[in-house]
mmCIF file of C-alpha atoms in Angstrom:
data_model
loop_
_atom_site.group_PDB
_atom_site.id
_atom_site.type_symbol
_atom_site.label_atom_id
_atom_site.label_comp_id
_atom_site.label_asym_id
_atom_site.label_seq_id
_atom_site.Cartn_x
_atom_site.Cartn_y
_atom_site.Cartn_z
ATOM 1 C CA UNK A 171 1.790 -33.350 -44.883
ATOM 2 C CA UNK A 172 4.860 -33.806 -45.484
ATOM 3 C CA UNK A 173 7.024 -30.851 -45.741
ATOM 4 C CA UNK A 174 7.577 -31.802 -49.853
ATOM 5 C CA UNK A 175 3.354 -32.317 -50.609
ATOM 6 C CA UNK A 176 3.489 -28.965 -49.321
ATOM 7 C CA UNK A 177 6.171 -27.491 -51.218
ATOM 8 C CA UNK A 178 4.743 -28.474 -54.138
ATOM 9 C CA UNK A 179 1.721 -27.072 -53.897
ATOM 10 C CA UNK A 180 3.069 -23.629 -52.641
ATOM 11 C CA UNK A 181 4.751 -23.934 -55.602
ATOM 12 C CA UNK A 182 2.319 -24.737 -57.691
ATOM 13 C CA UNK A 183 -0.150 -22.198 -56.691
ATOM 14 C CA UNK A 184 2.227 -19.504 -57.945
ATOM 15 C CA UNK A 185 1.721 -21.406 -60.778
ATOM 16 C CA UNK A 186 -1.731 -21.128 -61.556
ATOM 17 C CA UNK A 187 -2.463 -18.396 -64.100
ATOM 18 C CA UNK A 188 0.693 -19.333 -65.649
ATOM 19 C CA UNK A 189 -1.058 -22.597 -66.003
ATOM 20 C CA UNK A 190 -4.482 -20.696 -67.179
ATOM 21 C CA UNK A 191 -2.788 -19.645 -69.984
ATOM 22 C CA UNK A 192 -0.861 -22.488 -70.432
ATOM 23 C CA UNK A 193 -2.803 -25.253 -71.140
ATOM 24 C CA UNK A 194 -5.432 -23.175 -73.527
ATOM 25 C CA UNK A 195 -2.374 -22.482 -75.979
ATOM 26 C CA UNK A 196 -0.351 -25.515 -75.441
ATOM 27 C CA UNK A 197 -4.100 -26.752 -76.626
ATOM 28 C CA UNK A 198 -4.096 -24.776 -79.904
ATOM 29 C CA UNK A 199 -1.033 -25.726 -80.690
ATOM 30 C CA UNK A 200 -1.886 -29.278 -80.439
ATOM 31 C CA UNK A 201 -5.005 -28.712 -82.017
ATOM 32 C CA UNK A 202 -2.637 -26.628 -84.919
ATOM 33 C CA UNK A 203 -0.298 -29.182 -85.452
ATOM 34 C CA UNK A 204 -2.799 -31.814 -86.312
ATOM 35 C CA UNK A 205 -4.406 -29.982 -88.138
ATOM 36 C CA UNK A 206 -1.684 -30.090 -90.843
ATOM 37 C CA UNK A 207 -1.529 -33.216 -91.012
ATOM 38 C CA UNK A 208 2.052 -34.040 -88.308
ATOM 39 C CA UNK A 209 2.091 -37.234 -86.243
ATOM 40 C CA UNK A 210 0.839 -36.065 -82.816
ATOM 41 C CA UNK A 211 4.257 -37.592 -81.059
ATOM 42 C CA UNK A 212 5.696 -34.016 -83.324
ATOM 43 C CA UNK A 213 3.794 -32.178 -80.956
ATOM 44 C CA UNK A 214 5.141 -33.642 -78.418
ATOM 45 C CA UNK A 215 8.484 -33.757 -78.861
ATOM 46 C CA UNK A 216 8.168 -29.784 -79.887
ATOM 47 C CA UNK A 217 7.377 -28.562 -76.690
ATOM 48 C CA UNK A 218 9.283 -31.336 -74.428
ATOM 49 C CA UNK A 219 12.137 -30.004 -76.626
ATOM 50 C CA UNK A 220 11.692 -26.926 -78.424
ATOM 51 C CA UNK A 221 9.032 -25.351 -74.989
ATOM 52 C CA UNK A 222 8.484 -21.522 -76.790
ATOM 53 C CA UNK A 223 5.155 -20.614 -77.090
ATOM 54 C CA UNK A 224 5.682 -18.409 -80.454
ATOM 55 C CA UNK A 225 8.872 -20.537 -81.691
ATOM 56 C CA UNK A 226 6.489 -23.621 -81.364
ATOM 57 C CA UNK A 227 3.983 -21.760 -83.682
ATOM 58 C CA UNK A 228 6.706 -20.805 -86.115
ATOM 59 C CA UNK A 229 8.082 -24.372 -86.333
ATOM 60 C CA UNK A 230 4.677 -25.121 -88.074
ATOM 61 C CA UNK A 231 4.044 -22.734 -90.958
ATOM 62 C CA UNK A 232 8.147 -23.240 -91.510
ATOM 63 C CA UNK A 233 7.819 -26.753 -91.693
ATOM 64 C CA UNK A 234 4.169 -25.716 -93.718
ATOM 65 C CA UNK A 235 6.833 -24.145 -96.014
ATOM 66 C CA UNK A 236 8.886 -26.255 -96.874
ATOM 67 C CA UNK A 237 11.897 -24.488 -95.062
ATOM 68 C CA UNK A 238 15.633 -25.154 -94.729
ATOM 69 C CA UNK A 239 16.673 -25.995 -91.853
ATOM 70 C CA UNK A 240 19.444 -23.549 -92.183
ATOM 71 C CA UNK A 241 15.906 -21.109 -92.519
ATOM 72 C CA UNK A 242 14.434 -22.254 -89.171
ATOM 73 C CA UNK A 243 17.110 -22.172 -87.357
ATOM 74 C CA UNK A 244 18.378 -18.569 -88.198
ATOM 75 C CA UNK A 245 14.465 -17.456 -87.440
ATOM 76 C CA UNK A 246 13.798 -19.022 -84.494
ATOM 77 C CA UNK A 247 17.121 -18.096 -82.709
ATOM 78 C CA UNK A 248 16.192 -14.498 -83.877
ATOM 79 C CA UNK A 249 12.305 -14.928 -83.048
ATOM 80 C CA UNK A 250 13.778 -16.177 -79.079
ATOM 81 C CA UNK A 251 16.593 -13.699 -79.294
ATOM 82 C CA UNK A 252 14.856 -12.695 -76.508
ATOM 83 C CA UNK A 253 16.053 -14.771 -73.917
ATOM 84 C CA UNK A 254 19.584 -13.057 -74.197
ATOM 85 C CA UNK A 255 18.708 -10.223 -71.885
ATOM 86 C CA UNK A 256 16.311 -12.700 -69.782
ATOM 87 C CA UNK A 257 19.577 -14.695 -69.084
ATOM 88 C CA UNK A 258 21.448 -11.816 -68.459
ATOM 89 C CA UNK A 259 19.110 -11.170 -65.382
ATOM 90 C CA UNK A 260 19.244 -13.853 -63.847
ATOM 91 C CA UNK A 261 23.627 -15.022 -63.483
ATOM 92 C CA UNK A 262 23.628 -14.068 -60.468
ATOM 93 C CA UNK A 263 20.151 -15.516 -59.746
ATOM 94 C CA UNK A 264 21.384 -19.175 -61.082
ATOM 95 C CA UNK A 265 24.590 -19.353 -59.158
ATOM 96 C CA UNK A 266 24.912 -22.758 -56.835
ATOM 97 C CA UNK A 267 21.641 -24.445 -58.682
ATOM 98 C CA UNK A 268 23.833 -27.380 -59.339
ATOM 99 C CA UNK A 269 21.770 -30.768 -61.500
ATOM 100 C CA UNK A 270 18.921 -27.663 -61.252
ATOM 101 C CA UNK A 271 21.241 -25.579 -63.710
ATOM 102 C CA UNK A 272 20.758 -26.756 -67.391
ATOM 103 C CA UNK A 273 17.381 -27.178 -67.018
ATOM 104 C CA UNK A 274 16.275 -23.760 -65.172
ATOM 105 C CA UNK A 275 18.171 -22.381 -68.198
ATOM 106 C CA UNK A 276 16.213 -24.433 -70.825
ATOM 107 C CA UNK A 277 13.105 -23.869 -70.069
ATOM 108 C CA UNK A 278 13.805 -19.581 -69.284
ATOM 109 C CA UNK A 279 9.810 -19.112 -70.747
ATOM 110 C CA UNK A 280 8.168 -15.640 -70.470
ATOM 111 C CA UNK A 281 6.010 -16.847 -68.637
ATOM 112 C CA UNK A 282 9.180 -18.601 -65.639
ATOM 113 C CA UNK A 283 10.585 -15.650 -66.054
ATOM 114 C CA UNK A 284 8.682 -13.517 -64.987
ATOM 115 C CA UNK A 285 8.080 -16.135 -62.618
ATOM 116 C CA UNK A 286 11.589 -16.776 -60.775
ATOM 117 C CA UNK A 287 12.255 -12.884 -60.462
ATOM 118 C CA UNK A 288 9.328 -11.609 -58.897
ATOM 119 C CA UNK A 289 9.253 -14.436 -55.763
ATOM 120 C CA UNK A 290 9.977 -13.071 -52.254
ATOM 121 C CA UNK A 291 13.718 -13.167 -51.458
ATOM 122 C CA UNK A 292 12.968 -14.405 -47.725
ATOM 123 C CA UNK A 293 17.062 -14.821 -47.449
ATOM 124 C CA UNK A 294 18.863 -12.796 -49.969
ATOM 125 C CA UNK A 295 22.198 -14.782 -50.169
ATOM 126 C CA UNK A 296 20.527 -17.492 -50.299
ATOM 127 C CA UNK A 297 18.262 -18.263 -53.457
ATOM 128 C CA UNK A 298 16.233 -20.738 -53.251
ATOM 129 C CA UNK A 299 17.400 -23.193 -56.463
ATOM 130 C CA UNK A 300 14.765 -25.526 -55.560
ATOM 131 C CA UNK A 301 11.297 -23.652 -55.135
ATOM 132 C CA UNK A 302 12.895 -22.117 -58.577
ATOM 133 C CA UNK A 303 13.368 -25.511 -60.019
ATOM 134 C CA UNK A 304 9.573 -27.011 -59.500
ATOM 135 C CA UNK A 305 7.923 -23.232 -60.303
ATOM 136 C CA UNK A 306 9.702 -24.058 -64.107
ATOM 137 C CA UNK A 307 8.214 -27.592 -64.433
ATOM 138 C CA UNK A 308 5.273 -27.345 -63.479
ATOM 139 C CA UNK A 309 4.644 -24.551 -65.752
ATOM 140 C CA UNK A 310 6.128 -26.967 -68.536
ATOM 141 C CA UNK A 311 3.640 -29.868 -67.437
ATOM 142 C CA UNK A 312 1.250 -26.975 -68.051
ATOM 143 C CA UNK A 313 2.414 -26.306 -72.116
ATOM 144 C CA UNK A 314 2.629 -30.250 -72.412
ATOM 145 C CA UNK A 315 -0.864 -31.125 -70.925
ATOM 146 C CA UNK A 316 -2.267 -28.911 -72.889
ATOM 147 C CA UNK A 317 -0.475 -29.622 -76.309
ATOM 148 C CA UNK A 318 -1.928 -33.663 -75.980
ATOM 149 C CA UNK A 319 -4.890 -32.352 -74.683
ATOM 150 C CA UNK A 320 -5.248 -30.370 -77.469
ATOM 151 C CA UNK A 321 -3.413 -33.666 -80.500
ATOM 152 C CA UNK A 322 -5.757 -35.948 -79.163
ATOM 153 C CA UNK A 323 -9.303 -34.790 -78.023
ATOM 154 C CA UNK A 324 -9.052 -31.893 -81.331
ATOM 155 C CA UNK A 325 -11.892 -29.561 -81.650
ATOM 156 C CA UNK A 326 -14.407 -31.942 -79.648
ATOM 157 C CA UNK A 327 -13.975 -29.944 -76.614
ATOM 158 C CA UNK A 328 -17.158 -28.858 -75.513
ATOM 159 C CA UNK A 329 -15.592 -26.196 -72.941
ATOM 160 C CA UNK A 330 -16.446 -22.360 -74.400
ATOM 161 C CA UNK A 331 -12.507 -21.418 -73.122
ATOM 162 C CA UNK A 332 -12.455 -18.600 -75.857
ATOM 163 C CA UNK A 333 -10.533 -15.741 -74.162
ATOM 164 C CA UNK A 334 -8.715 -18.034 -71.571
ATOM 165 C CA UNK A 335 -5.767 -16.549 -72.106
ATOM 166 C CA UNK A 336 -5.942 -12.587 -70.628
ATOM 167 C CA UNK A 337 -4.004 -15.089 -67.944
ATOM 168 C CA UNK A 338 -1.392 -14.109 -69.530
ATOM 169 C CA UNK A 339 -2.020 -10.488 -69.834
ATOM 170 C CA UNK A 340 -3.596 -10.703 -65.798
ATOM 171 C CA UNK A 341 -0.319 -12.158 -64.413
ATOM 172 C CA UNK A 342 1.826 -10.111 -65.813
ATOM 173 C CA UNK A 343 -0.101 -6.687 -64.905
ATOM 174 C CA UNK A 344 0.001 -7.836 -61.284
ATOM 175 C CA UNK A 345 4.029 -8.746 -61.982
ATOM 176 C CA UNK A 346 4.525 -5.487 -62.324
ATOM 177 C CA UNK A 347 2.473 -3.974 -59.440
ATOM 178 C CA UNK A 348 4.722 -6.194 -57.367
ATOM 179 C CA UNK A 349 7.898 -5.731 -59.215
ATOM 180 C CA UNK A 350 6.836 -1.636 -58.385
ATOM 181 C CA UNK A 351 5.659 -1.936 -54.642
ATOM 182 C CA UNK A 352 8.407 -3.735 -54.167
ATOM 183 C CA UNK A 353 11.976 -1.678 -56.446
ATOM 184 C CA UNK A 354 9.672 1.867 -55.373
ATOM 185 C CA UNK A 355 12.210 3.412 -58.137
ATOM 186 C CA UNK A 356 9.945 4.543 -61.107
ATOM 187 C CA UNK A 357 13.048 5.036 -63.812
ATOM 188 C CA UNK A 358 12.633 0.948 -65.788
ATOM 189 C CA UNK A 359 9.424 2.091 -65.468
ATOM 190 C CA UNK A 360 9.522 4.744 -67.539
ATOM 191 C CA UNK A 361 12.142 3.860 -69.810
ATOM 192 C CA UNK A 362 9.682 0.253 -70.119
ATOM 193 C CA UNK A 363 7.095 2.382 -71.516
ATOM 194 C CA UNK A 364 8.256 5.211 -73.277
ATOM 195 C CA UNK A 365 10.495 2.428 -75.471
ATOM 196 C CA UNK A 366 7.945 -0.010 -75.373
ATOM 197 C CA UNK A 367 5.084 2.884 -76.944
ATOM 198 C CA UNK A 368 7.402 3.705 -79.503
ATOM 199 C CA UNK A 369 8.326 -0.272 -80.527
ATOM 200 C CA UNK A 370 4.482 -0.473 -80.911
ATOM 201 C CA UNK A 371 3.755 2.370 -82.860
ATOM 202 C CA UNK A 372 7.632 2.191 -84.752
ATOM 203 C CA UNK A 373 8.188 -2.182 -85.647
ATOM 204 C CA UNK A 374 6.138 -4.814 -86.585
ATOM 205 C CA UNK A 375 4.430 -7.381 -84.921
ATOM 206 C CA UNK A 376 7.765 -10.577 -85.279
ATOM 207 C CA UNK A 377 9.846 -7.664 -84.018
ATOM 208 C CA UNK A 378 8.342 -5.950 -81.014
ATOM 209 C CA UNK A 379 9.663 -7.879 -78.034
ATOM 210 C CA UNK A 380 12.671 -8.350 -79.045
ATOM 211 C CA UNK A 381 13.329 -4.223 -80.058
ATOM 212 C CA UNK A 382 11.736 -2.905 -77.246
ATOM 213 C CA UNK A 383 13.417 -4.859 -74.745
ATOM 214 C CA UNK A 384 17.297 -4.795 -76.417
ATOM 215 C CA UNK A 385 16.354 -0.791 -76.476
ATOM 216 C CA UNK A 386 15.741 -1.095 -72.908
ATOM 217 C CA UNK A 387 18.297 -2.999 -72.344
ATOM 218 C CA UNK A 388 20.976 -0.853 -73.863
ATOM 219 C CA UNK A 389 19.316 2.208 -72.715
ATOM 220 C CA UNK A 390 19.925 0.398 -69.123
ATOM 221 C CA UNK A 391 23.571 -0.024 -70.439
ATOM 222 C CA UNK A 392 24.352 3.639 -70.709
ATOM 223 C CA UNK A 393 22.802 4.183 -67.775
ATOM 224 C CA UNK A 394 25.295 2.101 -65.629
ATOM 225 C CA UNK A 395 27.726 4.530 -67.605
ATOM 226 C CA UNK A 396 26.537 7.371 -66.994
ATOM 227 C CA UNK A 397 26.215 6.313 -62.898
ATOM 228 C CA UNK A 398 30.162 5.219 -63.349
ATOM 229 C CA UNK A 399 31.139 7.960 -64.786
ATOM 230 C CA UNK A 400 28.955 10.448 -63.063
ATOM 231 C CA UNK A 401 31.175 8.203 -59.417
ATOM 232 C CA UNK A 402 27.974 7.028 -58.374
ATOM 233 C CA UNK A 403 28.917 2.983 -58.666
ATOM 234 C CA UNK B 124 6.596 -34.105 -95.387
ATOM 235 C CA UNK B 125 8.655 -37.117 -94.465
ATOM 236 C CA UNK B 126 8.821 -37.295 -91.169
ATOM 237 C CA UNK B 127 12.581 -37.056 -90.695
ATOM 238 C CA UNK B 128 12.430 -33.765 -92.132
ATOM 239 C CA UNK B 129 9.902 -33.216 -88.974
ATOM 240 C CA UNK B 130 12.265 -35.057 -86.597
ATOM 241 C CA UNK B 131 15.379 -32.113 -88.253
ATOM 242 C CA UNK B 132 13.167 -29.611 -87.355
ATOM 243 C CA UNK B 133 12.081 -30.016 -83.622
ATOM 244 C CA UNK B 134 16.028 -31.052 -83.534
ATOM 245 C CA UNK B 135 17.757 -27.432 -84.864
ATOM 246 C CA UNK B 136 14.239 -24.796 -83.134
ATOM 247 C CA UNK B 137 14.908 -27.526 -80.377
ATOM 248 C CA UNK B 138 19.211 -26.082 -79.967
ATOM 249 C CA UNK B 139 18.136 -23.186 -81.540
ATOM 250 C CA UNK B 140 16.406 -21.352 -78.745
ATOM 251 C CA UNK B 141 18.201 -23.300 -76.362
ATOM 252 C CA UNK B 142 21.162 -21.400 -77.727
ATOM 253 C CA UNK B 143 19.820 -17.842 -77.477
ATOM 254 C CA UNK B 144 18.803 -19.006 -73.662
ATOM 255 C CA UNK B 145 21.704 -20.571 -72.009
ATOM 256 C CA UNK B 146 24.324 -18.411 -74.352
ATOM 257 C CA UNK B 147 24.326 -15.405 -71.802
ATOM 258 C CA UNK B 148 25.046 -18.067 -68.373
ATOM 259 C CA UNK B 149 28.646 -19.278 -70.854
ATOM 260 C CA UNK B 150 28.999 -15.956 -72.091
ATOM 261 C CA UNK B 151 29.540 -14.275 -68.921
ATOM 262 C CA UNK B 152 29.149 -16.506 -66.013
ATOM 263 C CA UNK B 153 32.431 -15.616 -64.501
ATOM 264 C CA UNK B 154 31.673 -11.556 -64.732
ATOM 265 C CA UNK B 155 28.609 -12.831 -62.009
ATOM 266 C CA UNK B 156 29.673 -10.152 -59.373
ATOM 267 C CA UNK B 157 30.123 -7.679 -62.294
ATOM 268 C CA UNK B 158 28.338 -4.624 -61.026
ATOM 269 C CA UNK B 159 26.693 -3.777 -64.316
ATOM 270 C CA UNK B 160 25.636 -7.611 -64.086
ATOM 271 C CA UNK B 161 23.720 -6.078 -60.269
ATOM 272 C CA UNK B 162 22.526 -3.161 -62.686
ATOM 273 C CA UNK B 163 20.340 -5.502 -65.736
ATOM 274 C CA UNK B 164 19.698 -7.952 -62.789
ATOM 275 C CA UNK B 165 17.936 -5.377 -60.915
ATOM 276 C CA UNK B 166 16.472 -3.180 -63.186
ATOM 277 C CA UNK B 167 15.731 -5.180 -66.675
ATOM 278 C CA UNK B 168 13.346 -7.500 -64.413
ATOM 279 C CA UNK B 169 10.875 -4.697 -64.097
ATOM 280 C CA UNK B 170 10.765 -3.119 -67.166
ATOM 281 C CA UNK B 171 10.645 -6.256 -69.040
ATOM 282 C CA UNK B 172 7.275 -7.177 -67.114
ATOM 283 C CA UNK B 173 5.675 -3.879 -68.571
ATOM 284 C CA UNK B 174 7.117 -4.603 -71.539
ATOM 285 C CA UNK B 175 4.745 -7.707 -71.743
ATOM 286 C CA UNK B 176 1.719 -6.192 -70.442
ATOM 287 C CA UNK B 177 2.107 -3.614 -73.652
ATOM 288 C CA UNK B 178 2.598 -6.113 -75.920
ATOM 289 C CA UNK B 179 -0.537 -7.841 -74.348
ATOM 290 C CA UNK B 180 -2.121 -5.149 -74.488
ATOM 291 C CA UNK B 181 -0.975 -3.370 -78.192
ATOM 292 C CA UNK B 182 -4.669 -4.826 -80.068
ATOM 293 C CA UNK B 183 -5.680 -1.579 -78.077
ATOM 294 C CA UNK B 184 -4.672 1.609 -80.810
ATOM 295 C CA UNK B 185 -7.636 4.390 -79.938
ATOM 296 C CA UNK B 186 -6.586 6.385 -82.771
ATOM 297 C CA UNK B 187 -5.749 4.085 -85.379
ATOM 298 C CA UNK B 188 -6.981 5.080 -88.633
ATOM 299 C CA UNK B 189 -7.676 8.501 -87.747
ATOM 300 C CA UNK B 190 -10.601 7.425 -85.011
ATOM 301 C CA UNK B 191 -11.614 6.283 -81.735
ATOM 302 C CA UNK B 192 -11.351 2.233 -82.327
ATOM 303 C CA UNK B 193 -10.868 -0.266 -80.292
ATOM 304 C CA UNK B 194 -9.300 -2.714 -82.761
ATOM 305 C CA UNK B 195 -9.973 -6.470 -82.236
ATOM 306 C CA UNK B 196 -11.019 -6.968 -78.543
ATOM 307 C CA UNK B 197 -9.738 -3.520 -77.796
ATOM 308 C CA UNK B 198 -11.737 -1.955 -75.165
ATOM 309 C CA UNK B 199 -12.268 -5.385 -73.126
ATOM 310 C CA UNK B 200 -8.602 -6.507 -72.609
ATOM 311 C CA UNK B 201 -8.283 -2.338 -71.319
ATOM 312 C CA UNK B 202 -11.315 -2.987 -69.596
ATOM 313 C CA UNK B 203 -10.385 -6.050 -67.812
ATOM 314 C CA UNK B 204 -6.654 -4.569 -67.789
ATOM 315 C CA UNK B 205 -7.612 -2.220 -65.673
ATOM 316 C CA UNK B 206 -10.863 -4.256 -63.113
ATOM 317 C CA UNK B 207 -7.510 -6.525 -62.649
ATOM 318 C CA UNK B 208 -4.922 -3.604 -62.032
ATOM 319 C CA UNK B 209 -7.663 -2.226 -58.853
ATOM 320 C CA UNK B 210 -7.861 -5.671 -58.063
ATOM 321 C CA UNK B 211 -4.493 -6.047 -57.185
ATOM 322 C CA UNK B 212 -3.991 -2.528 -55.008
ATOM 323 C CA UNK B 213 -7.205 -3.267 -53.769
ATOM 324 C CA UNK B 214 -6.797 -6.648 -51.987
ATOM 325 C CA UNK B 215 -3.213 -7.429 -53.554
ATOM 326 C CA UNK B 216 -4.038 -11.082 -54.256
ATOM 327 C CA UNK B 217 -2.807 -11.701 -57.263
ATOM 328 C CA UNK B 218 -5.011 -15.168 -57.726
ATOM 329 C CA UNK B 219 -8.538 -13.244 -57.487
ATOM 330 C CA UNK B 220 -7.280 -10.564 -59.528
ATOM 331 C CA UNK B 221 -5.998 -12.876 -62.125
ATOM 332 C CA UNK B 222 -8.617 -14.585 -61.836
ATOM 333 C CA UNK B 223 -11.707 -11.938 -61.825
ATOM 334 C CA UNK B 224 -9.804 -10.224 -64.557
ATOM 335 C CA UNK B 225 -9.844 -12.899 -67.020
ATOM 336 C CA UNK B 226 -13.435 -14.546 -66.029
ATOM 337 C CA UNK B 227 -14.458 -9.939 -67.600
ATOM 338 C CA UNK B 228 -12.256 -10.721 -70.244
ATOM 339 C CA UNK B 229 -14.205 -13.816 -71.357
ATOM 340 C CA UNK B 230 -17.744 -12.831 -70.907
ATOM 341 C CA UNK B 231 -16.943 -10.210 -72.401
ATOM 342 C CA UNK B 232 -16.168 -11.855 -75.290
ATOM 343 C CA UNK B 233 -18.504 -14.705 -75.429
ATOM 344 C CA UNK B 234 -21.187 -11.953 -74.675
ATOM 345 C CA UNK B 235 -20.086 -9.697 -77.485
ATOM 346 C CA UNK B 236 -20.016 -6.923 -74.874
ATOM 347 C CA UNK B 237 -17.971 -3.560 -76.324
ATOM 348 C CA UNK B 238 -16.534 -6.106 -79.064
ATOM 349 C CA UNK B 239 -17.041 -3.959 -82.195
ATOM 350 C CA UNK B 240 -19.497 -6.121 -84.308
#
C-alpha cells in the first residue's frame, strides 16, 4: 500500500468518531433546511462555506424570521466567538503550514480542534501539518455528506439512528482522558470543572459555551501573570 | 423568500464565522513564541475539552426542581458517559470506548431504558 493511501487511512480512523456525529447532525440540518422550503443547494453551500454546526442551525432560524443581514452577522459572530480562543492556542501549532494554513483555520470546528490538539506529537519541534490537513478535510467531508444525505433523502432513512449523536460526547470524554494522561496537571481541569458547572447553573444555554471558555481563558491569563509576578516564568 | 436573500445570508454567515476563526491568527501571528501564547496553548485545550464534556451532559440535572430528576435523557447520558470513561481507562482504545458507549446510549434511548416516560 502506498504511503499516501496509508496516511489517509490513518487520518480516517482518527475521524471515525466525528463521522458518527457529523453524518447524523449534518443530515438533521439538511432535513430541517428542506422542510423550511429552501432549495437543496443552499444547504450544500452552507456546509461547504459556513461549516459550523450551531451556526448553520442559527442561520436557518434567522432566515425563517426574516432577520436583517447586520443581525445575521452579529448573531453568528457572537455564537461562534468561542473559536477566537481556539485560535489563540493554535497560533504556534499552525506556524509554517503554508498553503494548508487558510483551510486549517477555516475548518476549525469544536471537533476538529479537539482532534488536532490531541494528536500525539512524535517530534515536538516539527508539527505535522499534512496530517492536520487530512483530519480537517475528512471532518468536513463527513459534514457535507451528511448534509447532502439529509437534503436529498429527507425523512425516508430506514436506519433508526436515534442517539448516535452521543458519539461526539464520547469523543470529548476520551479526548479529555487522553489530555489528562499527557498533561498530568490538575489545574486546567479544576478550572474547567468549576467554571463549567457555574456556567451551566448561571448562564442561559446560548451563552454557555462562550461564557465558560471565555472565563477559563481569563483565569489562565491571570494565572500566567501570577506566575510572572512570582518570578516563575 | 428570494434566492438572493438566501445567498446573501449564506455569505454573511460564512464571513462572520470565518472572522471568529481567523482573528487570533491575524492579530497575534507575530507573537507565536510569546510565553503567554505558549501557556494558553498548553492549558486551554484540556480545559476546553472538559467544558465540552460538561456542556454535552448539561441535560443531566439531578437536583433540578428540587427533586431527583434526570432531565430528558439525563440518566442514559450519565450511564453511557461512565461506560465510555471506564472502557477507556481499562483498554485505552478510543474507538472501542466511543463505539461501546454510543451503542449503549442508542440502545437505552431506543428501548426506553432509564428514560422518564
